[in-house]
Short mmCIF file of N, CA and C in Angstrom, two decimals:
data_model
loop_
_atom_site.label_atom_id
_atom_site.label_comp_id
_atom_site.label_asym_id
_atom_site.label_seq_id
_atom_site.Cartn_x
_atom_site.Cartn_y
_atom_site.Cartn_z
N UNK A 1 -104.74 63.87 -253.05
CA UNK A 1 -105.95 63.48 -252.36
C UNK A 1 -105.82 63.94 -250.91
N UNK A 2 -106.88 64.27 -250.23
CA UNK A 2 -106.77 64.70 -248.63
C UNK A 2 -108.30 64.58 -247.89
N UNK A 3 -108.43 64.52 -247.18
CA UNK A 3 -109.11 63.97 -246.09
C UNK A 3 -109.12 65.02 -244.99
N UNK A 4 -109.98 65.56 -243.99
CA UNK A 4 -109.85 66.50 -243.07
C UNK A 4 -110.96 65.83 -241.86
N UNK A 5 -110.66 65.80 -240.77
CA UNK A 5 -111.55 65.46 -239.44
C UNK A 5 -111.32 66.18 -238.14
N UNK A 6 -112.01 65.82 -237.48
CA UNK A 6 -111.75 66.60 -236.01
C UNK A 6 -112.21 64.94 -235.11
N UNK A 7 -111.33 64.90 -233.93
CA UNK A 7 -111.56 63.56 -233.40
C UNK A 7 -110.82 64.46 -231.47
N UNK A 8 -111.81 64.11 -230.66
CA UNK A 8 -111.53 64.22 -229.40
C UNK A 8 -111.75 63.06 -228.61
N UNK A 9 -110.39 61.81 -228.62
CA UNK A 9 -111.03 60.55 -227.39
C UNK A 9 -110.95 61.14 -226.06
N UNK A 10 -111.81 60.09 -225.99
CA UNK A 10 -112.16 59.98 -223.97
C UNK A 10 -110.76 59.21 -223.80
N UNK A 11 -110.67 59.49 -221.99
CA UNK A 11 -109.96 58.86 -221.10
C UNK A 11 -109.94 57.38 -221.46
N UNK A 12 -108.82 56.62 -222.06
CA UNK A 12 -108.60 55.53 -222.40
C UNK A 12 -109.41 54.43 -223.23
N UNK A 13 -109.86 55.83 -224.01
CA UNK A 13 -110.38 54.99 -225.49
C UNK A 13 -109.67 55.00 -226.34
N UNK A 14 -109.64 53.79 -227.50
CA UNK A 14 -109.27 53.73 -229.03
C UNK A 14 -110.04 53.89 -229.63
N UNK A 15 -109.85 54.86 -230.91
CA UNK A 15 -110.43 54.90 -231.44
C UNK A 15 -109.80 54.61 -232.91
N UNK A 16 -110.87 54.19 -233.48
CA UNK A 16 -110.51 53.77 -234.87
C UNK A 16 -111.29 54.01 -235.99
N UNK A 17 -110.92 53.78 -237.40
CA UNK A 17 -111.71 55.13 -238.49
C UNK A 17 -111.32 54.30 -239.69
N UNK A 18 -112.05 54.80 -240.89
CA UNK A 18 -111.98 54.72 -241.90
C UNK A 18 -111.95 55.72 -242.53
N UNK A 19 -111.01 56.34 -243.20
CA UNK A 19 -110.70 57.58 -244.30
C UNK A 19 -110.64 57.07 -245.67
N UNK A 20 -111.89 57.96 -246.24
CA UNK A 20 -112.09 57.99 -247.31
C UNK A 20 -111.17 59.25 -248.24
N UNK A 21 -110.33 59.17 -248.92
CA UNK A 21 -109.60 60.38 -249.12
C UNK A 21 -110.36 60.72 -250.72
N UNK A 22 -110.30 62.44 -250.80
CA UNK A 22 -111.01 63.25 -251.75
C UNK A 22 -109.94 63.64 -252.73
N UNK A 23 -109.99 63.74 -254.14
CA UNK A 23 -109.38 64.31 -255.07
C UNK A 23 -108.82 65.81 -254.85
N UNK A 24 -107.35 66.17 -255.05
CA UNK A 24 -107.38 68.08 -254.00
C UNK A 24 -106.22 68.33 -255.14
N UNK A 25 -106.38 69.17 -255.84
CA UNK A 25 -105.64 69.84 -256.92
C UNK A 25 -105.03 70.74 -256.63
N UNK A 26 -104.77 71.32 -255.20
CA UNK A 26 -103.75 72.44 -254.64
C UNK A 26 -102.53 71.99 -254.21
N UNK A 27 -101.85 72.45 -254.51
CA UNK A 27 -100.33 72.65 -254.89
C UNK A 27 -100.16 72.26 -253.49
N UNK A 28 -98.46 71.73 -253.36
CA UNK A 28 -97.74 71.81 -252.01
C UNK A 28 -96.46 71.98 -252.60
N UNK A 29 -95.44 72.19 -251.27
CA UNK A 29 -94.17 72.30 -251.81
C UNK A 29 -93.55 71.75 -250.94
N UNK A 30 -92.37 71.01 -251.14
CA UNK A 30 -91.69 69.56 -250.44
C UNK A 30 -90.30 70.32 -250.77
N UNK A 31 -89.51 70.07 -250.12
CA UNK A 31 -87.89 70.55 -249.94
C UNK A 31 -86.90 70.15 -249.29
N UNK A 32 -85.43 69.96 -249.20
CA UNK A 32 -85.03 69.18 -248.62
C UNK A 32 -83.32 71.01 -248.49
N UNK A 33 -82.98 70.69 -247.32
CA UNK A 33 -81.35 71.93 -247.50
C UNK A 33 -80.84 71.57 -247.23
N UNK A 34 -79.58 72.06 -248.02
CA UNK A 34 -78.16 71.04 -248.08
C UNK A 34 -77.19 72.33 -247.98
N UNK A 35 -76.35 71.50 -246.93
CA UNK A 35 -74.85 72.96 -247.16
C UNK A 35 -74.27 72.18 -248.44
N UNK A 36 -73.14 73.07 -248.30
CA UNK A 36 -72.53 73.36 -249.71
C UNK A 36 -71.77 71.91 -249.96
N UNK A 37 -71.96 71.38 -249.23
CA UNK A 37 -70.88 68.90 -249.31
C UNK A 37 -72.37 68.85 -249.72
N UNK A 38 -73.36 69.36 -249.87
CA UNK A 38 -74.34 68.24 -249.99
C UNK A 38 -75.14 67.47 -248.90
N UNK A 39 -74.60 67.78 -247.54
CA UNK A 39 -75.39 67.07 -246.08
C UNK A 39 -76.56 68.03 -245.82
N UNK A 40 -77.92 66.98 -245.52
CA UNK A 40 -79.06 68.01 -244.71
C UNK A 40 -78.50 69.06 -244.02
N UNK A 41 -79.13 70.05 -243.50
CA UNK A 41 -79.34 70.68 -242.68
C UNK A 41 -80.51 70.53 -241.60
N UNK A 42 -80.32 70.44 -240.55
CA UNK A 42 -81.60 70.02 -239.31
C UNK A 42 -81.33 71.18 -238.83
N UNK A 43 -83.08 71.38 -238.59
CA UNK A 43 -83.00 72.75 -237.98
C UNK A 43 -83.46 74.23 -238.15
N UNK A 44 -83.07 73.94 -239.73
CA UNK A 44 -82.77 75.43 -240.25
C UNK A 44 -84.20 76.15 -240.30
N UNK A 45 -84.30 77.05 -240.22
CA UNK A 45 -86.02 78.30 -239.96
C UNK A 45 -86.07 78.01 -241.16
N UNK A 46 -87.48 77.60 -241.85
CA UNK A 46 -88.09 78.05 -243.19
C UNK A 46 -88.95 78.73 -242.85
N UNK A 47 -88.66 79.93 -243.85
CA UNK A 47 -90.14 81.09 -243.59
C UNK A 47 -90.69 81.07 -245.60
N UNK A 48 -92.20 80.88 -245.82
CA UNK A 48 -92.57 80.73 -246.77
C UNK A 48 -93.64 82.22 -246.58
N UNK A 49 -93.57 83.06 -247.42
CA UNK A 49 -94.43 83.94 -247.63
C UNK A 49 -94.81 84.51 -248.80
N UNK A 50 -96.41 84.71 -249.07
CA UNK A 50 -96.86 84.84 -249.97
C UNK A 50 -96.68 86.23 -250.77
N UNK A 51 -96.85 86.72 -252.20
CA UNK A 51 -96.48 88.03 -252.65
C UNK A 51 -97.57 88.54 -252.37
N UNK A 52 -97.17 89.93 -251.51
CA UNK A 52 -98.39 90.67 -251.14
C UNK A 52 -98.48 91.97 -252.13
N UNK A 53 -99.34 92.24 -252.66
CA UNK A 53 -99.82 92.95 -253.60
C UNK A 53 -100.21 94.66 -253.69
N UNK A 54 -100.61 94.36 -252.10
CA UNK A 54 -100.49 95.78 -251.65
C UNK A 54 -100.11 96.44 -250.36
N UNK A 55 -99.33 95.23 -250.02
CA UNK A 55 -98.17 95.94 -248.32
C UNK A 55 -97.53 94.21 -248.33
N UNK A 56 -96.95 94.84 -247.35
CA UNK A 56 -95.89 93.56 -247.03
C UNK A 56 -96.44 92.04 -247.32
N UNK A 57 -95.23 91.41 -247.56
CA UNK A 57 -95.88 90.03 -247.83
C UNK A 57 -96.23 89.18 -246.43
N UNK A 58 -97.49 88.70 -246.37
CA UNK A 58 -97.97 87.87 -245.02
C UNK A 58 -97.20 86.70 -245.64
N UNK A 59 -96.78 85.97 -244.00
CA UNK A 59 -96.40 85.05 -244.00
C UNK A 59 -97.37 84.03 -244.14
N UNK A 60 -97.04 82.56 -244.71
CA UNK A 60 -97.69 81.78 -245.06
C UNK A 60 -97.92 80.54 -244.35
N UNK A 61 -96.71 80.35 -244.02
CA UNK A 61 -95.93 79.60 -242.58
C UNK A 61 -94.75 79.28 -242.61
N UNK A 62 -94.83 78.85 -241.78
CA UNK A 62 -92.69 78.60 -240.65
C UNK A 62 -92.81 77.16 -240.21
N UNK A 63 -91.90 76.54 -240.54
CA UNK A 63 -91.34 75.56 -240.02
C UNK A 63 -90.01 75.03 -239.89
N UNK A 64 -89.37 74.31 -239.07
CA UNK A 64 -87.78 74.30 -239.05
C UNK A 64 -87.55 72.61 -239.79
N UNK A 65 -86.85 72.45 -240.47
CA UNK A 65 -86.29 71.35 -241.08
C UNK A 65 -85.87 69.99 -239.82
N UNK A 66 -86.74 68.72 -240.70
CA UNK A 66 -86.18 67.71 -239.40
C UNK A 66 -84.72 67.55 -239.65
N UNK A 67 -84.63 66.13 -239.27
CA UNK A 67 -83.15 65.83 -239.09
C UNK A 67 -82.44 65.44 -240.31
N UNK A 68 -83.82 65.16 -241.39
CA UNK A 68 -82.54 64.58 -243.24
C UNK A 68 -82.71 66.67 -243.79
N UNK A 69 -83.23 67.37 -242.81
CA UNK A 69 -83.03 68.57 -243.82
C UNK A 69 -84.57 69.00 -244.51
N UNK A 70 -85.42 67.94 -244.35
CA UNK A 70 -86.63 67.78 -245.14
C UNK A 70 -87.60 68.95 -244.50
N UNK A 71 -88.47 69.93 -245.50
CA UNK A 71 -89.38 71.09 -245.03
C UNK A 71 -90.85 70.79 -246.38
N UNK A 72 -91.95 70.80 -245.55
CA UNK A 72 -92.88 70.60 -246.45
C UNK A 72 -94.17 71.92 -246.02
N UNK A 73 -94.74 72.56 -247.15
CA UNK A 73 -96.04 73.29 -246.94
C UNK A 73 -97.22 72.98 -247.79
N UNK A 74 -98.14 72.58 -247.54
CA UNK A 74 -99.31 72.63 -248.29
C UNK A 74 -100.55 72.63 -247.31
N UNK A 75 -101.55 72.54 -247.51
CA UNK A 75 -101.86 72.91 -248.97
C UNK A 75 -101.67 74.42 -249.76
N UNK A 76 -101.31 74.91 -250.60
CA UNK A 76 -101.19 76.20 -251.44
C UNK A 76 -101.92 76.93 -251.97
N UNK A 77 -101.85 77.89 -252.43
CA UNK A 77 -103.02 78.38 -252.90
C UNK A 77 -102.40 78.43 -254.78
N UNK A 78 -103.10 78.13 -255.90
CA UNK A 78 -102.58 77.96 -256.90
C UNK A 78 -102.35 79.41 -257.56
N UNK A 79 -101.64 79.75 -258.39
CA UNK A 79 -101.04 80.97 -259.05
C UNK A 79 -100.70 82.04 -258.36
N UNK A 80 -100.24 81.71 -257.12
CA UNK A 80 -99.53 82.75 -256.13
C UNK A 80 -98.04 82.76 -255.77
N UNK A 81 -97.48 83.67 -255.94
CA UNK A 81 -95.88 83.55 -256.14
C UNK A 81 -95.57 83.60 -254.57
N UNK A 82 -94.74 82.59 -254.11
CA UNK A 82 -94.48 82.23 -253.18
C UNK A 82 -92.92 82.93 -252.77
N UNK A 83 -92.24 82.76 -251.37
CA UNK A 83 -91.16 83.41 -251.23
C UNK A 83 -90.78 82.38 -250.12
N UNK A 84 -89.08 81.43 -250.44
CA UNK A 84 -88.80 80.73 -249.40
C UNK A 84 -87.56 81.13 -249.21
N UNK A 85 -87.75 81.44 -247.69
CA UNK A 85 -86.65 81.48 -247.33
C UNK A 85 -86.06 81.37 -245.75
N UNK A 86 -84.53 80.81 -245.88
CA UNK A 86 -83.97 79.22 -244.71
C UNK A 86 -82.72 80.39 -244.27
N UNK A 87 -82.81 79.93 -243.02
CA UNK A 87 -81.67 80.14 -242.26
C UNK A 87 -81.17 79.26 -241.28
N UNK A 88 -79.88 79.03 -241.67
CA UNK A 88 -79.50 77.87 -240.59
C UNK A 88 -78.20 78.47 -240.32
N UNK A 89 -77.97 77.81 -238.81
CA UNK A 89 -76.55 78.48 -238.44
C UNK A 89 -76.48 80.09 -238.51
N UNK A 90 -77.35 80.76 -238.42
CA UNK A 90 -77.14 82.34 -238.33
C UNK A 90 -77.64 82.78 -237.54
N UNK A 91 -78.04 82.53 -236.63
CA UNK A 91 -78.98 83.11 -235.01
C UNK A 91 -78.63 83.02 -234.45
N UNK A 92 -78.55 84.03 -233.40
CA UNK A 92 -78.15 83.89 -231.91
C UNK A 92 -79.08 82.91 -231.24
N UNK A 93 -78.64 82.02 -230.55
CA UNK A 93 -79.32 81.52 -229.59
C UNK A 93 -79.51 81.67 -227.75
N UNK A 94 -80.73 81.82 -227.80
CA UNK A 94 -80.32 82.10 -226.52
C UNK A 94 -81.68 81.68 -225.64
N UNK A 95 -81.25 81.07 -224.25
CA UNK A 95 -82.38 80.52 -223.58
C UNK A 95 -82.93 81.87 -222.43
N UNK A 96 -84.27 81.78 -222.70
CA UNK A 96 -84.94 82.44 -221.95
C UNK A 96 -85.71 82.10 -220.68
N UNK A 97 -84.81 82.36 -219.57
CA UNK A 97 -85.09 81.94 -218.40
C UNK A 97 -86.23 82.95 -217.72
N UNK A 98 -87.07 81.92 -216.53
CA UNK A 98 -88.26 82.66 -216.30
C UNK A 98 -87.41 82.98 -214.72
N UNK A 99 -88.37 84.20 -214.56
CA UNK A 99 -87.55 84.39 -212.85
C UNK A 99 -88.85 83.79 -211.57
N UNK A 100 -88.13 83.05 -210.95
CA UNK A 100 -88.54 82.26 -209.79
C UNK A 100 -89.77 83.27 -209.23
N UNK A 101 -90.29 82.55 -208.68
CA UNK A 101 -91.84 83.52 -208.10
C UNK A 101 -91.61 83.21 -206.47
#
């Protein structure tokens, strides 16, 4: 079931609602990464992209895993072969400093 709105408050209003949620038959996908003991991973890049048919596959979306490891995408599109894939611990990191003006 899902529900969709757009809501902009004013300067120190509450606002409050009633959601009526709609019947939604499109797929999602819920996931959780584990190193090799079995512990989450936090952090790790998920890149989900769709099979592209006639050039590269577009990405579908990206998100990084919270802190139990947990990565979720929906809504989906149904009978489309999907492509996931996590990297954790393999990037350079590095902070990108701005130069003083």
């Amino acid at each position: 079931m899902y529900s969709s709105f757009f809501v902009r408050p004013s300067a120190g209003e509450q606002v409050e609602t009633t959601v009526s949620l709609h019947t939604d038959t499109r797929p999602a996908l819920l996931g959780t990464a584990v190193n090799a003991d079995g512990k989450p991973i936090a952090g790790a890049l998920v890149v989900l992209t769709a099979s592209g048919k006639t050039g590269p596959d577009p990405i579908a979306g990206v998100v990084y895993t919270d802190e139990m490891g947990r990565f979720a995408f929906g809504p989906l599109e149904a009978g489309v072969l999907y492509q996931v894939s996590i990297y954790a611990d393999s990037m350079l990191h590095r902070v990108l400093e701005q130069p003083e003006a």
